[in-house]
Amino acid sequence: MVEFTFLALLLMVPLVYFVITVGQIQGGSFAVVGAADQAVKVYVAQPDASSAQAAAERAVALALSDFGHQPDRASMVTACSPADCQAPGTTVTVTVSLSVPLPFIPFGEGLSATEVQASASQLVGRFR
């Protein structure tokens, strides 16, 4: 009985921690996909570039916080092809990267399980 309890703890604790970590990574993946999708949709709906960038950053922060991730662990990059992001027919691409922290590590400020990234693209329409 003692050997079973000792081996069960020795084997089950790392296995449970691994499953929780994989769940955190999967949740981070869903979060960046949703954040990139919403950010690009908000970006192309704005009338000028400065308000579009601010609205996209707010959308990323809101989407990440909905999934329980801290927005300060994320970064957002916006790319436009051609260079004028507000011109009709322009393809706007938003890329969101998130550093997923290790679960249950309160002292590991710089420690992360991995970094997940997602991109979404949207065309700027002629009519707004």
Short mmCIF file of N, CA and C in Angstrom, two decimals:
data_model
loop_
_atom_site.label_atom_id
_atom_site.label_comp_id
_atom_site.label_asym_id
_atom_site.label_seq_id
_atom_site.Cartn_x
_atom_site.Cartn_y
_atom_site.Cartn_z
N MET A 1 0.81 -1.18 0.00
CA MET A 1 0.00 0.00 0.00
C MET A 1 0.87 1.26 0.00
N VAL A 2 1.94 1.26 0.76
CA VAL A 2 2.83 2.42 0.83
C VAL A 2 3.54 2.62 -0.51
N GLU A 3 3.99 1.52 -1.11
CA GLU A 3 4.66 1.62 -2.40
C GLU A 3 3.72 2.15 -3.47
N PHE A 4 2.48 1.68 -3.46
CA PHE A 4 1.51 2.15 -4.44
C PHE A 4 1.26 3.64 -4.27
N THR A 5 1.07 4.10 -3.06
CA THR A 5 0.83 5.52 -2.80
C THR A 5 2.03 6.35 -3.23
N PHE A 6 3.23 5.91 -2.89
CA PHE A 6 4.44 6.65 -3.25
C PHE A 6 4.60 6.72 -4.77
N LEU A 7 4.43 5.60 -5.47
CA LEU A 7 4.58 5.59 -6.93
C LEU A 7 3.45 6.37 -7.61
N ALA A 8 2.26 6.29 -7.06
CA ALA A 8 1.15 7.04 -7.65
C ALA A 8 1.43 8.54 -7.56
N LEU A 9 1.89 9.02 -6.44
CA LEU A 9 2.23 10.43 -6.30
C LEU A 9 3.40 10.80 -7.21
N LEU A 10 4.39 9.94 -7.26
CA LEU A 10 5.58 10.21 -8.06
C LEU A 10 5.25 10.29 -9.56
N LEU A 11 4.31 9.49 -10.01
CA LEU A 11 3.96 9.47 -11.43
C LEU A 11 2.79 10.38 -11.78
N MET A 12 1.83 10.53 -10.88
CA MET A 12 0.63 11.29 -11.21
C MET A 12 0.81 12.80 -11.14
N VAL A 13 1.62 13.29 -10.22
CA VAL A 13 1.80 14.74 -10.09
C VAL A 13 2.41 15.33 -11.36
N PRO A 14 3.50 14.77 -11.90
CA PRO A 14 4.01 15.33 -13.15
C PRO A 14 3.04 15.16 -14.32
N LEU A 15 2.30 14.08 -14.35
CA LEU A 15 1.34 13.87 -15.43
C LEU A 15 0.21 14.90 -15.37
N VAL A 16 -0.31 15.17 -14.19
CA VAL A 16 -1.37 16.17 -14.04
C VAL A 16 -0.83 17.55 -14.40
N TYR A 17 0.39 17.87 -13.96
CA TYR A 17 0.98 19.17 -14.30
C TYR A 17 1.16 19.30 -15.81
N PHE A 18 1.57 18.24 -16.47
CA PHE A 18 1.72 18.26 -17.92
C PHE A 18 0.38 18.51 -18.61
N VAL A 19 -0.67 17.86 -18.15
CA VAL A 19 -2.00 18.04 -18.75
C VAL A 19 -2.48 19.48 -18.53
N ILE A 20 -2.25 20.04 -17.36
CA ILE A 20 -2.65 21.43 -17.11
C ILE A 20 -1.86 22.39 -17.99
N THR A 21 -0.58 22.14 -18.17
CA THR A 21 0.26 23.00 -19.02
C THR A 21 -0.19 22.93 -20.47
N VAL A 22 -0.50 21.76 -20.96
CA VAL A 22 -1.00 21.61 -22.34
C VAL A 22 -2.33 22.34 -22.49
N GLY A 23 -3.16 22.28 -21.46
CA GLY A 23 -4.43 23.01 -21.50
C GLY A 23 -4.21 24.52 -21.55
N GLN A 24 -3.22 25.02 -20.82
CA GLN A 24 -2.89 26.45 -20.86
C GLN A 24 -2.41 26.86 -22.25
N ILE A 25 -1.60 26.02 -22.86
CA ILE A 25 -1.09 26.32 -24.20
C ILE A 25 -2.24 26.31 -25.21
N GLN A 26 -3.13 25.34 -25.10
CA GLN A 26 -4.27 25.29 -26.01
C GLN A 26 -5.18 26.49 -25.82
N GLY A 27 -5.40 26.89 -24.57
CA GLY A 27 -6.20 28.08 -24.30
C GLY A 27 -5.54 29.33 -24.86
N GLY A 28 -4.21 29.41 -24.77
CA GLY A 28 -3.49 30.54 -25.36
C GLY A 28 -3.61 30.56 -26.87
N SER A 29 -3.61 29.39 -27.48
CA SER A 29 -3.77 29.31 -28.93
C SER A 29 -5.15 29.82 -29.35
N PHE A 30 -6.18 29.40 -28.64
CA PHE A 30 -7.52 29.89 -28.94
C PHE A 30 -7.61 31.40 -28.72
N ALA A 31 -6.94 31.89 -27.69
CA ALA A 31 -7.00 33.33 -27.36
C ALA A 31 -6.36 34.17 -28.46
N VAL A 32 -5.19 33.76 -28.98
CA VAL A 32 -4.55 34.59 -30.00
C VAL A 32 -5.29 34.52 -31.33
N VAL A 33 -5.91 33.40 -31.64
CA VAL A 33 -6.71 33.32 -32.87
C VAL A 33 -7.89 34.27 -32.78
N GLY A 34 -8.59 34.24 -31.66
CA GLY A 34 -9.73 35.14 -31.48
C GLY A 34 -9.31 36.61 -31.43
N ALA A 35 -8.18 36.88 -30.78
CA ALA A 35 -7.71 38.25 -30.66
C ALA A 35 -7.29 38.81 -32.02
N ALA A 36 -6.58 38.03 -32.81
CA ALA A 36 -6.17 38.50 -34.13
C ALA A 36 -7.37 38.71 -35.04
N ASP A 37 -8.32 37.81 -34.99
CA ASP A 37 -9.52 37.93 -35.82
C ASP A 37 -10.31 39.19 -35.47
N GLN A 38 -10.54 39.41 -34.19
CA GLN A 38 -11.32 40.58 -33.78
C GLN A 38 -10.55 41.88 -34.02
N ALA A 39 -9.24 41.86 -33.82
CA ALA A 39 -8.44 43.07 -34.00
C ALA A 39 -8.45 43.54 -35.46
N VAL A 40 -8.33 42.61 -36.38
CA VAL A 40 -8.31 43.01 -37.79
C VAL A 40 -9.68 43.49 -38.25
N LYS A 41 -10.74 42.91 -37.72
CA LYS A 41 -12.09 43.36 -38.07
C LYS A 41 -12.34 44.77 -37.55
N VAL A 42 -11.88 45.04 -36.33
CA VAL A 42 -12.04 46.37 -35.75
C VAL A 42 -11.16 47.38 -36.49
N TYR A 43 -9.96 46.95 -36.88
CA TYR A 43 -9.01 47.85 -37.55
C TYR A 43 -9.57 48.39 -38.86
N VAL A 44 -10.12 47.53 -39.69
CA VAL A 44 -10.59 47.98 -41.00
C VAL A 44 -11.88 48.79 -40.92
N ALA A 45 -12.57 48.76 -39.78
CA ALA A 45 -13.81 49.52 -39.64
C ALA A 45 -13.59 50.96 -39.18
N GLN A 46 -12.35 51.30 -38.79
CA GLN A 46 -12.08 52.65 -38.26
C GLN A 46 -11.77 53.63 -39.38
N PRO A 47 -12.04 54.93 -39.17
CA PRO A 47 -11.85 55.92 -40.24
C PRO A 47 -10.41 56.36 -40.46
N ASP A 48 -9.55 56.30 -39.43
CA ASP A 48 -8.16 56.72 -39.62
C ASP A 48 -7.21 55.75 -38.92
N ALA A 49 -5.91 55.85 -39.26
CA ALA A 49 -4.93 54.87 -38.81
C ALA A 49 -4.71 54.91 -37.30
N SER A 50 -4.68 56.08 -36.70
CA SER A 50 -4.40 56.15 -35.27
C SER A 50 -5.55 55.55 -34.44
N SER A 51 -6.78 55.87 -34.79
CA SER A 51 -7.89 55.27 -34.05
C SER A 51 -8.01 53.78 -34.36
N ALA A 52 -7.63 53.37 -35.56
CA ALA A 52 -7.67 51.96 -35.91
C ALA A 52 -6.68 51.15 -35.08
N GLN A 53 -5.47 51.68 -34.90
CA GLN A 53 -4.46 50.98 -34.10
C GLN A 53 -4.90 50.89 -32.64
N ALA A 54 -5.43 51.98 -32.11
CA ALA A 54 -5.88 51.97 -30.71
C ALA A 54 -7.05 51.01 -30.51
N ALA A 55 -7.99 51.00 -31.45
CA ALA A 55 -9.14 50.09 -31.33
C ALA A 55 -8.70 48.64 -31.45
N ALA A 56 -7.75 48.36 -32.32
CA ALA A 56 -7.25 46.99 -32.46
C ALA A 56 -6.53 46.53 -31.19
N GLU A 57 -5.76 47.41 -30.58
CA GLU A 57 -5.07 47.05 -29.34
C GLU A 57 -6.08 46.80 -28.21
N ARG A 58 -7.14 47.59 -28.15
CA ARG A 58 -8.18 47.34 -27.15
C ARG A 58 -8.88 46.01 -27.41
N ALA A 59 -9.11 45.69 -28.67
CA ALA A 59 -9.77 44.42 -29.01
C ALA A 59 -8.89 43.23 -28.62
N VAL A 60 -7.58 43.35 -28.83
CA VAL A 60 -6.66 42.27 -28.44
C VAL A 60 -6.67 42.11 -26.93
N ALA A 61 -6.59 43.21 -26.19
CA ALA A 61 -6.58 43.14 -24.74
C ALA A 61 -7.88 42.51 -24.21
N LEU A 62 -9.00 42.89 -24.78
CA LEU A 62 -10.28 42.34 -24.35
C LEU A 62 -10.39 40.85 -24.66
N ALA A 63 -9.98 40.46 -25.86
CA ALA A 63 -10.07 39.04 -26.24
C ALA A 63 -9.16 38.18 -25.37
N LEU A 64 -7.96 38.66 -25.08
CA LEU A 64 -7.04 37.88 -24.25
C LEU A 64 -7.54 37.79 -22.81
N SER A 65 -8.09 38.88 -22.29
CA SER A 65 -8.60 38.84 -20.92
C SER A 65 -9.83 37.95 -20.81
N ASP A 66 -10.61 37.84 -21.88
CA ASP A 66 -11.75 36.91 -21.89
C ASP A 66 -11.30 35.47 -21.71
N PHE A 67 -10.11 35.15 -22.22
CA PHE A 67 -9.58 33.80 -22.09
C PHE A 67 -8.71 33.63 -20.84
N GLY A 68 -8.61 34.68 -20.02
CA GLY A 68 -7.86 34.58 -18.77
C GLY A 68 -6.38 34.83 -18.90
N HIS A 69 -5.95 35.44 -20.00
CA HIS A 69 -4.54 35.75 -20.18
C HIS A 69 -4.30 37.23 -19.98
N GLN A 70 -3.12 37.56 -19.51
CA GLN A 70 -2.78 38.96 -19.27
C GLN A 70 -2.38 39.63 -20.58
N PRO A 71 -3.00 40.76 -20.91
CA PRO A 71 -2.67 41.43 -22.17
C PRO A 71 -1.23 41.94 -22.24
N ASP A 72 -0.59 42.16 -21.08
CA ASP A 72 0.79 42.65 -21.12
C ASP A 72 1.79 41.58 -21.54
N ARG A 73 1.38 40.33 -21.61
CA ARG A 73 2.25 39.26 -22.09
C ARG A 73 2.14 39.06 -23.60
N ALA A 74 1.33 39.91 -24.25
CA ALA A 74 1.08 39.77 -25.69
C ALA A 74 1.66 40.95 -26.46
N SER A 75 1.86 40.72 -27.75
CA SER A 75 2.28 41.80 -28.65
C SER A 75 1.46 41.69 -29.93
N MET A 76 1.26 42.84 -30.57
CA MET A 76 0.46 42.89 -31.79
C MET A 76 1.25 43.63 -32.85
N VAL A 77 1.28 43.07 -34.05
CA VAL A 77 1.95 43.69 -35.19
C VAL A 77 0.93 43.81 -36.32
N THR A 78 0.87 45.00 -36.92
CA THR A 78 -0.05 45.25 -38.01
C THR A 78 0.75 45.48 -39.29
N ALA A 79 0.37 44.81 -40.36
CA ALA A 79 1.02 44.98 -41.66
C ALA A 79 -0.04 45.23 -42.72
N CYS A 80 0.27 46.12 -43.66
CA CYS A 80 -0.67 46.47 -44.72
C CYS A 80 -0.02 46.28 -46.08
N SER A 81 -0.80 45.81 -47.03
CA SER A 81 -0.29 45.64 -48.39
C SER A 81 -1.35 46.14 -49.36
N PRO A 82 -1.14 47.23 -50.05
CA PRO A 82 -0.03 48.19 -50.06
C PRO A 82 0.02 49.00 -48.76
N ALA A 83 0.98 49.91 -48.69
CA ALA A 83 1.35 50.56 -47.44
C ALA A 83 0.26 51.41 -46.82
N ASP A 84 -0.65 51.99 -47.60
CA ASP A 84 -1.72 52.81 -47.03
C ASP A 84 -2.80 51.91 -46.45
N CYS A 85 -2.86 51.86 -45.12
CA CYS A 85 -3.75 50.92 -44.44
C CYS A 85 -5.23 51.28 -44.55
N GLN A 86 -5.54 52.51 -44.90
CA GLN A 86 -6.93 52.94 -44.94
C GLN A 86 -7.52 53.00 -46.34
N ALA A 87 -6.71 52.71 -47.36
CA ALA A 87 -7.18 52.76 -48.74
C ALA A 87 -8.06 51.54 -49.05
N PRO A 88 -9.15 51.74 -49.79
CA PRO A 88 -9.99 50.60 -50.16
C PRO A 88 -9.20 49.55 -50.95
N GLY A 89 -9.45 48.31 -50.65
CA GLY A 89 -8.76 47.20 -51.33
C GLY A 89 -7.47 46.78 -50.67
N THR A 90 -7.03 47.49 -49.64
CA THR A 90 -5.80 47.14 -48.93
C THR A 90 -6.04 45.91 -48.06
N THR A 91 -5.08 45.02 -48.04
CA THR A 91 -5.13 43.86 -47.16
C THR A 91 -4.41 44.20 -45.86
N VAL A 92 -5.14 44.14 -44.77
CA VAL A 92 -4.56 44.41 -43.44
C VAL A 92 -4.38 43.06 -42.74
N THR A 93 -3.18 42.83 -42.22
CA THR A 93 -2.87 41.60 -41.50
C THR A 93 -2.44 41.97 -40.09
N VAL A 94 -3.08 41.37 -39.11
CA VAL A 94 -2.73 41.56 -37.70
C VAL A 94 -2.19 40.25 -37.17
N THR A 95 -1.01 40.31 -36.56
CA THR A 95 -0.38 39.15 -35.95
C THR A 95 -0.29 39.37 -34.45
N VAL A 96 -0.82 38.44 -33.69
CA VAL A 96 -0.80 38.52 -32.23
C VAL A 96 0.06 37.39 -31.69
N SER A 97 1.01 37.74 -30.82
CA SER A 97 1.87 36.75 -30.17
C SER A 97 1.62 36.82 -28.66
N LEU A 98 1.60 35.67 -28.02
CA LEU A 98 1.34 35.59 -26.59
C LEU A 98 2.33 34.63 -25.95
N SER A 99 2.95 35.08 -24.88
CA SER A 99 3.83 34.22 -24.09
C SER A 99 2.98 33.56 -23.02
N VAL A 100 2.80 32.25 -23.12
CA VAL A 100 1.94 31.50 -22.20
C VAL A 100 2.75 31.12 -20.97
N PRO A 101 2.33 31.58 -19.78
CA PRO A 101 3.10 31.29 -18.57
C PRO A 101 2.92 29.85 -18.11
N LEU A 102 3.91 29.39 -17.35
CA LEU A 102 3.79 28.08 -16.72
C LEU A 102 2.76 28.17 -15.59
N PRO A 103 1.87 27.20 -15.46
CA PRO A 103 0.85 27.28 -14.41
C PRO A 103 1.44 27.03 -13.02
N PHE A 104 0.87 27.70 -12.04
CA PHE A 104 1.20 27.52 -10.62
C PHE A 104 2.64 27.89 -10.27
N ILE A 105 3.26 28.80 -11.02
CA ILE A 105 4.62 29.25 -10.71
C ILE A 105 4.51 30.75 -10.38
N PRO A 106 4.31 31.11 -9.12
CA PRO A 106 4.11 32.52 -8.78
C PRO A 106 5.39 33.35 -8.87
N PHE A 107 6.55 32.72 -8.66
CA PHE A 107 7.80 33.46 -8.64
C PHE A 107 8.48 33.51 -10.00
N GLY A 108 7.98 32.80 -10.98
CA GLY A 108 8.62 32.72 -12.30
C GLY A 108 8.10 33.81 -13.22
N GLU A 109 8.53 35.04 -13.01
CA GLU A 109 8.04 36.17 -13.79
C GLU A 109 8.39 36.03 -15.27
N GLY A 110 9.61 35.60 -15.57
CA GLY A 110 10.02 35.49 -16.96
C GLY A 110 9.84 34.11 -17.56
N LEU A 111 9.38 33.16 -16.75
CA LEU A 111 9.22 31.79 -17.24
C LEU A 111 7.95 31.66 -18.05
N SER A 112 8.06 30.96 -19.16
CA SER A 112 6.87 30.71 -19.96
C SER A 112 6.94 29.31 -20.54
N ALA A 113 5.77 28.74 -20.77
CA ALA A 113 5.70 27.40 -21.35
C ALA A 113 6.08 27.46 -22.82
N THR A 114 5.53 28.43 -23.52
CA THR A 114 5.82 28.62 -24.95
C THR A 114 5.25 29.95 -25.39
N GLU A 115 5.50 30.27 -26.64
CA GLU A 115 4.89 31.46 -27.23
C GLU A 115 4.03 31.01 -28.40
N VAL A 116 2.78 31.44 -28.39
CA VAL A 116 1.85 31.10 -29.47
C VAL A 116 1.59 32.35 -30.29
N GLN A 117 1.28 32.13 -31.56
CA GLN A 117 1.11 33.25 -32.48
C GLN A 117 0.02 32.92 -33.49
N ALA A 118 -0.74 33.94 -33.87
CA ALA A 118 -1.78 33.76 -34.88
C ALA A 118 -1.90 35.05 -35.69
N SER A 119 -2.30 34.89 -36.95
CA SER A 119 -2.50 36.03 -37.84
C SER A 119 -3.89 35.96 -38.45
N ALA A 120 -4.41 37.13 -38.76
CA ALA A 120 -5.69 37.23 -39.46
C ALA A 120 -5.59 38.38 -40.45
N SER A 121 -6.24 38.22 -41.60
CA SER A 121 -6.21 39.25 -42.65
C SER A 121 -7.62 39.65 -43.02
N GLN A 122 -7.75 40.90 -43.46
CA GLN A 122 -9.05 41.43 -43.85
C GLN A 122 -8.82 42.50 -44.91
N LEU A 123 -9.71 42.58 -45.88
CA LEU A 123 -9.65 43.63 -46.88
C LEU A 123 -10.41 44.86 -46.40
N VAL A 124 -9.84 46.02 -46.69
CA VAL A 124 -10.54 47.28 -46.40
C VAL A 124 -11.57 47.48 -47.48
N GLY A 125 -12.81 47.64 -47.10
CA GLY A 125 -13.89 47.78 -48.06
C GLY A 125 -13.97 49.18 -48.64
N ARG A 126 -14.69 49.28 -49.73
CA ARG A 126 -14.90 50.59 -50.35
C ARG A 126 -15.87 51.45 -49.56
N PHE A 127 -16.82 50.80 -48.93
CA PHE A 127 -17.85 51.52 -48.20
C PHE A 127 -17.71 51.23 -46.71
N ARG A 128 -17.76 52.28 -45.89
CA ARG A 128 -17.67 52.09 -44.44
C ARG A 128 -18.88 52.64 -43.77
#
